[in-house]
Short mmCIF file of C-alpha atoms and ligand atoms in Angstrom, two decimals:
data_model
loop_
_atom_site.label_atom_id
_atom_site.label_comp_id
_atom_site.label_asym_id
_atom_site.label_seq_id
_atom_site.Cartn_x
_atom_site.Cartn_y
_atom_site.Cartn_z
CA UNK U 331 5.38 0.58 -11.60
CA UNK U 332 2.33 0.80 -13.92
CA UNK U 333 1.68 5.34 -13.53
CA UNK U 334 -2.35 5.30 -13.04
CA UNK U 335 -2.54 8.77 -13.39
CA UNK U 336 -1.24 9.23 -16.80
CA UNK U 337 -3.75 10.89 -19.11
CA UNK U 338 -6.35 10.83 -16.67
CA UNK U 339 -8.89 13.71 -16.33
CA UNK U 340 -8.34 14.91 -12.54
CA UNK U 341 -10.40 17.84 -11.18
CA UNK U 342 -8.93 19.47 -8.40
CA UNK U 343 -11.02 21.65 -6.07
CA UNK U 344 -9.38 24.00 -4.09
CA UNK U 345 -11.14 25.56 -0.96
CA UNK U 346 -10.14 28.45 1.44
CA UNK U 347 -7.78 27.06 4.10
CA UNK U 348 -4.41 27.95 4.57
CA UNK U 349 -3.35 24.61 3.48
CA UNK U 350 -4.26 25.81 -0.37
CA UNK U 351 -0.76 26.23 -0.84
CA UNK U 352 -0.47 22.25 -0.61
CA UNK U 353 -2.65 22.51 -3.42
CA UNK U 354 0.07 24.16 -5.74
CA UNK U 355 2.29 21.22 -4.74
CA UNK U 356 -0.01 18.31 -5.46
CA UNK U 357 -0.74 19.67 -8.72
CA UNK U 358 2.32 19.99 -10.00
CA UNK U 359 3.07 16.25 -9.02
CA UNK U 360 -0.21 15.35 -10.50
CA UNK U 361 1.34 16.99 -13.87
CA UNK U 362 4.63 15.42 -13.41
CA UNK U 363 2.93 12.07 -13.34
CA UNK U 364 1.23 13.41 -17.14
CA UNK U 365 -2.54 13.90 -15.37
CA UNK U 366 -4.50 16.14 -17.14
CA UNK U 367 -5.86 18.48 -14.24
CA UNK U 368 -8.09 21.26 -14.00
CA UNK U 369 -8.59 23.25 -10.92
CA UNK U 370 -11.95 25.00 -9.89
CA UNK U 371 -11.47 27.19 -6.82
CA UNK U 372 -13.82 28.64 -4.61
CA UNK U 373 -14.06 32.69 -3.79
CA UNK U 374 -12.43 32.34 -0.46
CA UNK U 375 -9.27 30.01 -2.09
CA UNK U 376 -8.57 32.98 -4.17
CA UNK U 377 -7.67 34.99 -1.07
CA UNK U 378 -5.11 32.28 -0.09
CA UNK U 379 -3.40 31.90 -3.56
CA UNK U 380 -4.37 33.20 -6.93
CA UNK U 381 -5.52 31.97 -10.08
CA UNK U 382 -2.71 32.29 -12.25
CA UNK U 383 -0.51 29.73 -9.79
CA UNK U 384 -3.15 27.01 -10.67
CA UNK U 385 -3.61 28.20 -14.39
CA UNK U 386 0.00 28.49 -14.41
CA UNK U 387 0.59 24.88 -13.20
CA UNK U 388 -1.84 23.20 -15.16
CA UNK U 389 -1.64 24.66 -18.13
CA UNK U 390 -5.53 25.01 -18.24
CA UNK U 391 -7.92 27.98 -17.60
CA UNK U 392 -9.15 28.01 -13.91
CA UNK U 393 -13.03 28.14 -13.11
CA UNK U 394 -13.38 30.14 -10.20
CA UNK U 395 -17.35 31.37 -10.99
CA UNK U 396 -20.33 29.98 -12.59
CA UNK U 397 -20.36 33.16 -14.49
CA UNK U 398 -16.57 33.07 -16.47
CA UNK U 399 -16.78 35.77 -19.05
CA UNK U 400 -13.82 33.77 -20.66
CA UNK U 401 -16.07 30.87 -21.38
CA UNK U 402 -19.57 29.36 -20.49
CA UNK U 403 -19.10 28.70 -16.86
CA UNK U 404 -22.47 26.91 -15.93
CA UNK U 405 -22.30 24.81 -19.09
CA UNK U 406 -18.44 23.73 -18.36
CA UNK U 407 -19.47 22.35 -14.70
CA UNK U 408 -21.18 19.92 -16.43
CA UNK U 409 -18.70 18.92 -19.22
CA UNK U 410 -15.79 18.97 -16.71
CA UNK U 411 -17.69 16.49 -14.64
CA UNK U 412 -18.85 14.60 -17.25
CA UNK U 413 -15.14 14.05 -18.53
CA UNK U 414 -13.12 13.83 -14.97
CA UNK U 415 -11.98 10.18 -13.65
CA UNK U 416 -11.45 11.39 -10.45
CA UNK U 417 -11.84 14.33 -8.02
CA UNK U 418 -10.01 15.44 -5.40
CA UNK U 419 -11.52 18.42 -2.67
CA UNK U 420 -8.11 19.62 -1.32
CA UNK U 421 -7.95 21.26 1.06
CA UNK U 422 -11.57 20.85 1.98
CA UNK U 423 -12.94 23.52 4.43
CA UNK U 424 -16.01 23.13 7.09
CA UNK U 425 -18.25 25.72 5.04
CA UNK U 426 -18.08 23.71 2.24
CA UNK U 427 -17.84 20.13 3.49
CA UNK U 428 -21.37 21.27 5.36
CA UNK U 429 -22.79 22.48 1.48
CA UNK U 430 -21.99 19.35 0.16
CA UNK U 431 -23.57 17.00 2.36
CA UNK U 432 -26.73 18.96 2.34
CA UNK U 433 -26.53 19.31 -1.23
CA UNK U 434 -26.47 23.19 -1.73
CA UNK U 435 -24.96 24.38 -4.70
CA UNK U 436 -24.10 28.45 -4.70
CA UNK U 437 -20.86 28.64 -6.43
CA UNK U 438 -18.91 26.68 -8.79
CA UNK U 439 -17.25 24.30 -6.81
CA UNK U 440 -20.58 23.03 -5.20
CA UNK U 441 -22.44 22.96 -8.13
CA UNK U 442 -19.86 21.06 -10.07
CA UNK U 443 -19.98 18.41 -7.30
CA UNK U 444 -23.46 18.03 -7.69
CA UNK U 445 -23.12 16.56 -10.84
CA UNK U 446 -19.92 14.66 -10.26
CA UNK U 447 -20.16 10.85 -10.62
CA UNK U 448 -16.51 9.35 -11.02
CA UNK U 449 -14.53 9.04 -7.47
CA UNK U 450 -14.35 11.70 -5.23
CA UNK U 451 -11.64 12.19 -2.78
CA UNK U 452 -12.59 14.87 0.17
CA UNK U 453 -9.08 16.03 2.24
CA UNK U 454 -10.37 17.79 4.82
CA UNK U 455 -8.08 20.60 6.48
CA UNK U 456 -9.23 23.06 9.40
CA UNK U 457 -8.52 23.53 13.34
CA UNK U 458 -8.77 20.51 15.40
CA UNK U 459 -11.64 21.93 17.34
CA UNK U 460 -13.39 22.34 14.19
CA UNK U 461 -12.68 19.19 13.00
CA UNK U 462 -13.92 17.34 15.85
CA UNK U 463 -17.29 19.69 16.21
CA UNK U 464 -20.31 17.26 16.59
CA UNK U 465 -21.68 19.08 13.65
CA UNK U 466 -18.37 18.76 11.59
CA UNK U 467 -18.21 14.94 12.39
CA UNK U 468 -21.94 14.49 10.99
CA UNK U 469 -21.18 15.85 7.72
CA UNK U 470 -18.41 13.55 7.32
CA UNK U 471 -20.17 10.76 7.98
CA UNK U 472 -22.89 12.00 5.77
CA UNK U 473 -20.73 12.62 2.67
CA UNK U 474 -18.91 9.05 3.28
CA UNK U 475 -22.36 7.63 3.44
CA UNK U 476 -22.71 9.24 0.06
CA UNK U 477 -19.78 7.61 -1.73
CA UNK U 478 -16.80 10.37 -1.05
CA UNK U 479 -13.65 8.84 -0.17
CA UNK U 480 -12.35 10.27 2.84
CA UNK U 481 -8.43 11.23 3.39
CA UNK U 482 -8.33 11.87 7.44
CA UNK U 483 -6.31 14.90 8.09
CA UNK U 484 -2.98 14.25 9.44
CA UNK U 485 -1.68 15.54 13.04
CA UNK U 486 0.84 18.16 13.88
CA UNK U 487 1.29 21.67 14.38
CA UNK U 488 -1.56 23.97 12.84
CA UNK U 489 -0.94 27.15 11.26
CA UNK U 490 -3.86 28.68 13.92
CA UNK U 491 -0.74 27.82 17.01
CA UNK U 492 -2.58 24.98 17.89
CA UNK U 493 -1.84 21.22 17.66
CA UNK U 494 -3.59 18.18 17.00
CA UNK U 495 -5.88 16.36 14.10
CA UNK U 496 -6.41 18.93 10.95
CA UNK U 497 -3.33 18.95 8.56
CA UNK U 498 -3.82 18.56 4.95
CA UNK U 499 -1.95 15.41 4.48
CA UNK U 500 0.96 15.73 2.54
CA UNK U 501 0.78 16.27 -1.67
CA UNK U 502 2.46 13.01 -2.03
CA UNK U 503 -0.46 10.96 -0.10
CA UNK U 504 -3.11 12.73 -1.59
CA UNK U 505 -1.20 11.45 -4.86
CA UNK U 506 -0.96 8.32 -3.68
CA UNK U 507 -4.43 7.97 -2.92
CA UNK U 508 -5.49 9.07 -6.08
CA UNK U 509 -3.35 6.75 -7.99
CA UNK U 510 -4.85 4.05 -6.03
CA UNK U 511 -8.64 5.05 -6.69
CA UNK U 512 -7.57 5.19 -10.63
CA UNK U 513 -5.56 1.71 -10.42
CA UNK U 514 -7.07 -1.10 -12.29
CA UNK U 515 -9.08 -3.55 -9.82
CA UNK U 516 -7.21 -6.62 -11.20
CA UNK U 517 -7.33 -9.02 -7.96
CA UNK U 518 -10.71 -8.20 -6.90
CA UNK U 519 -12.55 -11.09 -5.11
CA UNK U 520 -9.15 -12.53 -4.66
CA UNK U 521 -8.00 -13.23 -1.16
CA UNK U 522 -3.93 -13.04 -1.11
CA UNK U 523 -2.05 -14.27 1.98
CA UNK U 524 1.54 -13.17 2.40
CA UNK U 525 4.17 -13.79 5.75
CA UNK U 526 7.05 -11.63 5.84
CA UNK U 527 9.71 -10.88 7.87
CA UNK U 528 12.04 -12.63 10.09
CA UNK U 529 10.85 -14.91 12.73
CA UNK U 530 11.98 -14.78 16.33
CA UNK U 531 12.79 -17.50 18.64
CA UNK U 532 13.48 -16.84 22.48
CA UNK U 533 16.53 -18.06 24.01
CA UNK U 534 15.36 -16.29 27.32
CA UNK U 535 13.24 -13.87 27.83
CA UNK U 536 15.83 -11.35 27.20
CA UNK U 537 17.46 -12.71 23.87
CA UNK U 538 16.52 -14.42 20.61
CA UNK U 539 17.81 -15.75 17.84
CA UNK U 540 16.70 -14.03 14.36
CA UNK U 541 18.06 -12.83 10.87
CA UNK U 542 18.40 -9.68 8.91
CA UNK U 543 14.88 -9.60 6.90
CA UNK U 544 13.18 -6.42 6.97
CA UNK U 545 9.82 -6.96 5.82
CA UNK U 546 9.98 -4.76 3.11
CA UNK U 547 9.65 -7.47 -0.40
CA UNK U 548 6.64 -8.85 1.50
CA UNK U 549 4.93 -5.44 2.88
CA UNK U 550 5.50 -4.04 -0.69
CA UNK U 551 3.57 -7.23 -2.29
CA UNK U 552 0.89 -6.53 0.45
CA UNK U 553 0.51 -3.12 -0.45
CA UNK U 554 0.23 -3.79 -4.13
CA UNK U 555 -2.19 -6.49 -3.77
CA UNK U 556 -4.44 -4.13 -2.00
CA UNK U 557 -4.11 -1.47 -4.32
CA UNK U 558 -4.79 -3.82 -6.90
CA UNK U 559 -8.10 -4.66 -5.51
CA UNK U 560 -7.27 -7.93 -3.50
CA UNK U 561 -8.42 -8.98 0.01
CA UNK U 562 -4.98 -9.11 1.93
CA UNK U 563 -3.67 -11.06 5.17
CA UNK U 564 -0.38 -9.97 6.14
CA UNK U 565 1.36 -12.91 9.01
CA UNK U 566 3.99 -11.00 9.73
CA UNK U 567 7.02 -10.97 11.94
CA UNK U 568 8.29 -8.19 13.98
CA UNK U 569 9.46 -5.16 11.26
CA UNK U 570 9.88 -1.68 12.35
CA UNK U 571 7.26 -1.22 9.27
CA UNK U 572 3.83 0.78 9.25
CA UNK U 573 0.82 -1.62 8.08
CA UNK U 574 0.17 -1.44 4.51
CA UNK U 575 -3.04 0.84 4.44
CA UNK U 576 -6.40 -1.81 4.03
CA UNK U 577 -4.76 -5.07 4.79
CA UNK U 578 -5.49 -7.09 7.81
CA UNK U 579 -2.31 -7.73 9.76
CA UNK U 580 -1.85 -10.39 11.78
CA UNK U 581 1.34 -10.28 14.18
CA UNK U 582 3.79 -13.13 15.33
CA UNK U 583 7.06 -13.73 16.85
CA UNK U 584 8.04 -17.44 16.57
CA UNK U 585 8.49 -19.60 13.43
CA UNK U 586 5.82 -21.98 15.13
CA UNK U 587 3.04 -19.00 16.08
CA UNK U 588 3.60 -17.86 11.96
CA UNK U 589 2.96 -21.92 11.10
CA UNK U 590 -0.44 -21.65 13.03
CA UNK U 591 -1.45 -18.39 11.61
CA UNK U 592 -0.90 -19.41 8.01
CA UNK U 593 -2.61 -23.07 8.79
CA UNK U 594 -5.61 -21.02 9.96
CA UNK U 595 -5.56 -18.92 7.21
CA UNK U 596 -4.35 -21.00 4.26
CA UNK U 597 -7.53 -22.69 3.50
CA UNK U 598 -9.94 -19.70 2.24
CA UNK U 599 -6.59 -18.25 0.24
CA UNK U 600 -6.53 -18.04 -3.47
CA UNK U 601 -2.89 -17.01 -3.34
CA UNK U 602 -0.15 -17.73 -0.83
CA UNK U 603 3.27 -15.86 -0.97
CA UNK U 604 6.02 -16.76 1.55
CA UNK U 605 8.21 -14.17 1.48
CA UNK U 606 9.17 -14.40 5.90
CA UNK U 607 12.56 -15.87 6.36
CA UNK U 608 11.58 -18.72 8.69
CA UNK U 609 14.40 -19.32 11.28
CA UNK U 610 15.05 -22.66 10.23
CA UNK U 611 16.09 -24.04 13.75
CA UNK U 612 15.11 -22.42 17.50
CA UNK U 613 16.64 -23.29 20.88
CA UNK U 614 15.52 -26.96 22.19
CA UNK U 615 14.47 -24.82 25.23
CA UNK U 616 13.70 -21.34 26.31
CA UNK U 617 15.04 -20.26 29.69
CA UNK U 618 12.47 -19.14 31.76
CA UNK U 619 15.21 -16.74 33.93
CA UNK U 620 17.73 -14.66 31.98
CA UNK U 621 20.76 -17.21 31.34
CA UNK U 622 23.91 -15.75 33.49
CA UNK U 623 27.51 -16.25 31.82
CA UNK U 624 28.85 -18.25 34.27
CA UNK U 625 30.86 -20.18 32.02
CA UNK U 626 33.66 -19.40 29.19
CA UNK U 627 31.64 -21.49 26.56
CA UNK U 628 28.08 -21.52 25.73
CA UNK U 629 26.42 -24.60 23.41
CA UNK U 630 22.95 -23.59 22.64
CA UNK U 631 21.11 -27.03 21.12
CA UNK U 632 18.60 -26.14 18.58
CA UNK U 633 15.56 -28.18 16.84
CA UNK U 634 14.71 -28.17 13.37
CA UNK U 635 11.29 -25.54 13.09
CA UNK U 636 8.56 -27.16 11.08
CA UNK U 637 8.94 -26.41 6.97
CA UNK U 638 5.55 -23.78 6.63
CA UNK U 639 6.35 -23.43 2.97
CA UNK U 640 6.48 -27.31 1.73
CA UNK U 641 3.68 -28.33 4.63
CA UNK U 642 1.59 -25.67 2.54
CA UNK U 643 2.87 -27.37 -0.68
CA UNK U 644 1.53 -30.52 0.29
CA UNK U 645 -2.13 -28.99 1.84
CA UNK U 646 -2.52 -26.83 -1.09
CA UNK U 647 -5.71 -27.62 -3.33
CA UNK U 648 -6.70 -25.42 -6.09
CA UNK U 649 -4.15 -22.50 -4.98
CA UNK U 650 -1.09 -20.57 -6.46
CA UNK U 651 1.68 -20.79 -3.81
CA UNK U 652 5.06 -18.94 -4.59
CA UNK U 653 7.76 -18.63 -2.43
CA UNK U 654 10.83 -16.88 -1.98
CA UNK U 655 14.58 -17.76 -2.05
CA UNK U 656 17.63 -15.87 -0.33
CA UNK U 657 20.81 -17.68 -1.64
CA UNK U 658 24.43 -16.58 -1.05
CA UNK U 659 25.56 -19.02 -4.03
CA UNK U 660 23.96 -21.08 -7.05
CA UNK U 661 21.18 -19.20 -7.12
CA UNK U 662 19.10 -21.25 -10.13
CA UNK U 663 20.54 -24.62 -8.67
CA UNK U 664 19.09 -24.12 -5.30
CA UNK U 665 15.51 -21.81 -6.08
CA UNK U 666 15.20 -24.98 -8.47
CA UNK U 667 14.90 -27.41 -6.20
CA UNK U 668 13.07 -25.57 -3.58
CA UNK U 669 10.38 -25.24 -6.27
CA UNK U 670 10.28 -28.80 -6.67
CA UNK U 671 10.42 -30.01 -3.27
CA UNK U 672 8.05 -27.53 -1.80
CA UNK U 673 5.27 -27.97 -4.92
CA UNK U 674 5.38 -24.09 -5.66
CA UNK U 675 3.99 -22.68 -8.76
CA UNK U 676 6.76 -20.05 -8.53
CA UNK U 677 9.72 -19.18 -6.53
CA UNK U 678 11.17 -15.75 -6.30
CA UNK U 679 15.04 -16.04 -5.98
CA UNK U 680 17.79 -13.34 -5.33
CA UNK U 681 21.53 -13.41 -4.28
CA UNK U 682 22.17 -12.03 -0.96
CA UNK U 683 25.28 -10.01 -0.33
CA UNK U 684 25.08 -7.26 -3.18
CA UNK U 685 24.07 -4.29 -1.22
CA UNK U 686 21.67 -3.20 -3.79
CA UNK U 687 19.80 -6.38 -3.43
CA UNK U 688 18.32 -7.86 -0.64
CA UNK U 689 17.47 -7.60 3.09
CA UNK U 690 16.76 -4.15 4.09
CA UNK U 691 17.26 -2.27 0.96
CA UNK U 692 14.83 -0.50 -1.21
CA UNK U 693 15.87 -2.70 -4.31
CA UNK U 694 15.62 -6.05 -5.14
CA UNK U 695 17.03 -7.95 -8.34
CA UNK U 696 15.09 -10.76 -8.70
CA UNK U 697 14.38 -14.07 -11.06
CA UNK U 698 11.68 -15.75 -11.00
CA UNK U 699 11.71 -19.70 -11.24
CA UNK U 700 8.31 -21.69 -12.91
CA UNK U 701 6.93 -24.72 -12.36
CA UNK U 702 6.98 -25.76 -16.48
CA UNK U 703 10.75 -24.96 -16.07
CA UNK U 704 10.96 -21.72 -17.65
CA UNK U 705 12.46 -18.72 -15.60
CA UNK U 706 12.71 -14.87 -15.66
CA UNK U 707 15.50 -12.31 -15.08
CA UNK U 708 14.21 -8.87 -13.62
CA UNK U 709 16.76 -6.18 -14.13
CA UNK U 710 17.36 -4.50 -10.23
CA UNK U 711 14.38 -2.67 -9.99
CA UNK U 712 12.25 -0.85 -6.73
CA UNK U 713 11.08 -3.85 -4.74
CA UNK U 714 7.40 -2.18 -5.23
CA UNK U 715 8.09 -2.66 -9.18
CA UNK U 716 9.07 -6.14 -8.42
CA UNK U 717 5.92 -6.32 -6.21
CA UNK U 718 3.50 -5.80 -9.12
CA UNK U 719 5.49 -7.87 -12.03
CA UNK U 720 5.07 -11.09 -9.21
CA UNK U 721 1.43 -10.33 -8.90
CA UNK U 722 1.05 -9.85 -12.56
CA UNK U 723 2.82 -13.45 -13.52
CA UNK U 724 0.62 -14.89 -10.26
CA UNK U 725 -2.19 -13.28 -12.51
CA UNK U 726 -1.82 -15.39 -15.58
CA UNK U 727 -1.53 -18.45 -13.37
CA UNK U 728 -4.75 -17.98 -11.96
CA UNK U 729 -6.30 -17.20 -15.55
CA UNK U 730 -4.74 -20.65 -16.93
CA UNK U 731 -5.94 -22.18 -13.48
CA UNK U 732 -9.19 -21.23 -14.28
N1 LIG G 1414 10.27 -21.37 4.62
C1 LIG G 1414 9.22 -21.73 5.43
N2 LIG G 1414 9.48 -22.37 6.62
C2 LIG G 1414 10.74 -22.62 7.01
C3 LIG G 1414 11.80 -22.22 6.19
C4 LIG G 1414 11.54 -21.60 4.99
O1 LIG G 1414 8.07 -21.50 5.08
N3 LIG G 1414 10.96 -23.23 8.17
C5 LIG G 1414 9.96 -20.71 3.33
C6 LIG G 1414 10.38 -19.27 3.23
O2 LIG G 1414 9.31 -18.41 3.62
C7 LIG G 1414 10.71 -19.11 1.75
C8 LIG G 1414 11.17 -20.48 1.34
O3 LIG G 1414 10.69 -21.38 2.33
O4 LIG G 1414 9.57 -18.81 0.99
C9 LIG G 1414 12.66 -20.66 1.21
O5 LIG G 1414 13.29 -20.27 2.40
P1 LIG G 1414 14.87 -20.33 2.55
O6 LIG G 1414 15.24 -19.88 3.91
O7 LIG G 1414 15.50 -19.67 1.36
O8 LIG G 1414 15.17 -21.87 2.36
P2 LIG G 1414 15.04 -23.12 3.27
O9 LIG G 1414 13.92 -23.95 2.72
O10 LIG G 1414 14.96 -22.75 4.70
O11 LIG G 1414 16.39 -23.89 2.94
P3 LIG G 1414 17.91 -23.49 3.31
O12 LIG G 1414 17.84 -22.65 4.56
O13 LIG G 1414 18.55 -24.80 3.51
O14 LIG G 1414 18.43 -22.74 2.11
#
């Protein structure tokens, strides 16, 4: 996966909350991922942890006053923010959330906000009651209105006793989130939609008949879409996955209800990704009662489900539509002809069986079948590495598409 943080100026501010330790953590991740960060830390901050932590971990003199004797505090405010391609206000307390979105500047931190212009991520961190206060609330709303990017705090136990809305969300999000404000916007003003999962057909209204997919190839190629910049419909089936953050879900159960979805959808699409394994056949009827095993035998008579894949082939106009292949054996033989016969630009292919490699795992090794013909081997990689080498092949279709 491409490291969007490497090189980049970061400025992190670090208020007075007890979640400042945090603050230690996400820096040093920040550094492991080769940021170059530099930390400017308000009075009350100090009293939580001190200077030398932060100088220590970043390698880089501190600003904790407009007035550094070590070097020319009110000029650096300006240089730092001049030079920073992002900043991140974690933990963020009430006193100063409420200076910055009236605009007073009476320390360092403030002041250097003032005349910040690149991204700015605001992780707010305080006592739920605070949180929530009316006034609290408006300055949120005020500094969102303003262009600040907004990490909600996450829930749990507070270190006031307490419990509710407040944490400082964990180093690794607030990583996260930077690496997506940094990433590069390639799929902007493209609208991606992707179906994933199994599908789910009733045989009464206690039972079903389904496979092993997990979701995870096609929620990783949502997530990377939308982190890429792209407008993202997710028709899934049921996973025990959280939504990829910014992309509109749309739930279904039954091969047929994840046929209608995509028909609906299909049309305003630039891209189309089936990654769902579509249960291929469902029960000619569902029993309205739970069936009783009254006999030794059971014969359950299924009917072919409709082909969403190679129905889209045939609809598609000016669109890039890959799809997927799970084979046990003769992997190129069979992703071959499925490219053909479904009129894909590009399938995705992998062996099932290896436990490294397909449903449920965290991996995926994966090769990648064009319509000229040509194919790819990927090596086994994270199936959110494989998620952004399939969007960036999808990429040079749609520049030779024009
Ligand atoms: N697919 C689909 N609708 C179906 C079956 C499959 O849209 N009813 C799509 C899948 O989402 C995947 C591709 O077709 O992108 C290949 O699915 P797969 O199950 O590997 O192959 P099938 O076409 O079903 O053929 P077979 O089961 O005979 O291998």
């Amino acid at each position: 996966m491409t490291n969007n943080l490497k090189e980049k100026n970061i400025v992190l501010c670090v208020c007075g909350g007890i979640a400042a330790y945090k603050s230690a953590a996400l820096l040093r991740l920040l550094i492991k991922a080769e940021a170059k960060v530099r930390v400017i830390m308000t009075q009350n901050a100090k009293a939580f942890v001190g200077p030398l932590t932060f100088e220590a971990l970043s390698g880089q003199p501190v600003c904790t006053s407009l007035f550094d004797d070590r070097e020319e505090g009110a000029i650096r405010h300006i240089e730092w923010a001049n030079q920073a391609d992002a900043v991140v206000i974690a933990p963020a307390t009430a006193n100063v959330i409420g200076k910055l979105a009236n605009g007073i500047a009476d320390d360092a931190l403030t002041t250097f906000m003032l005349a910040v212009t690149c991204p700015k991520i605001l992780c707010p961190s305080m006592n739920t009651i605070m949180y929530e206060n009316r006034a609290m609330q408006r300055n949120l709303d005020i500094l969102e209105a303003d262009g600040y990017k907004l990490l909600a705090p996450g829930e749990g136990e507070l270190a006031c006793g307490t419990y509710g809305a407040g944490r400082l969300p964990e180093p690794a999000d607030i990583a996260d989130r930077l690496a997506h404000t940094l990433s590069p916007k390639d799929f902007k003003g493209k609208q991606i939609l992707i179906t994933a999962g199994p599908t789910l057909e009733p045989l009464d209204p206690v039972r079903f008949i389904s496979n092993h997919s997990s979701g995870k190839m096609g929620y990783a190629i949502a997530g990377a879409g939308e982190y890429r910049g792209a407008e993202v419909i997710l028709i899934s089936g049921p996973t025990a996955l959280p939504s990829p953050a910014g992309v509109r879900k749309i739930d279904v159960k039954t091969a047929r209800e994840m046929a209608d979805a995509v028909f609906e959808h299909m049309d305003k699409a630039h891209i189309i990704i089936k990654v769902a394994a579509v249960a291929d056949y469902r029960p000619h009827e569902t029993a309205v009662q739970k069936i009783k095993k009254n006999t030794d035998d059971m014969i359950v008579s299924m009917k072919k489900n409709i082909d969403i894949l190679k129905e889209a082939g045939q609809r598609k106009k000016n669109q890039i539509l890959v799809g997927f292949a799970a084979e046990t054996q003769d992997l190129d033989k069979n992703a071959q002809k499925k490219l053909r016969e479904k009129n894909l630009d590009m399938i995705a292919g992998n062996l099932v069986g290896d436990p490294s490699s397909g449903f449920g795992t965290d991996t995926n090794k994966v090769t990648l079948y064009f319509s000229d013909g040509s194919k790819e081997e990927l090596q086994l990689m994270e199936k959110k590495s494989v998620a952004d080498i399939l969007l960036d092949r999808i990429l040079k279709m749609v520049a030779e598409n024009g």
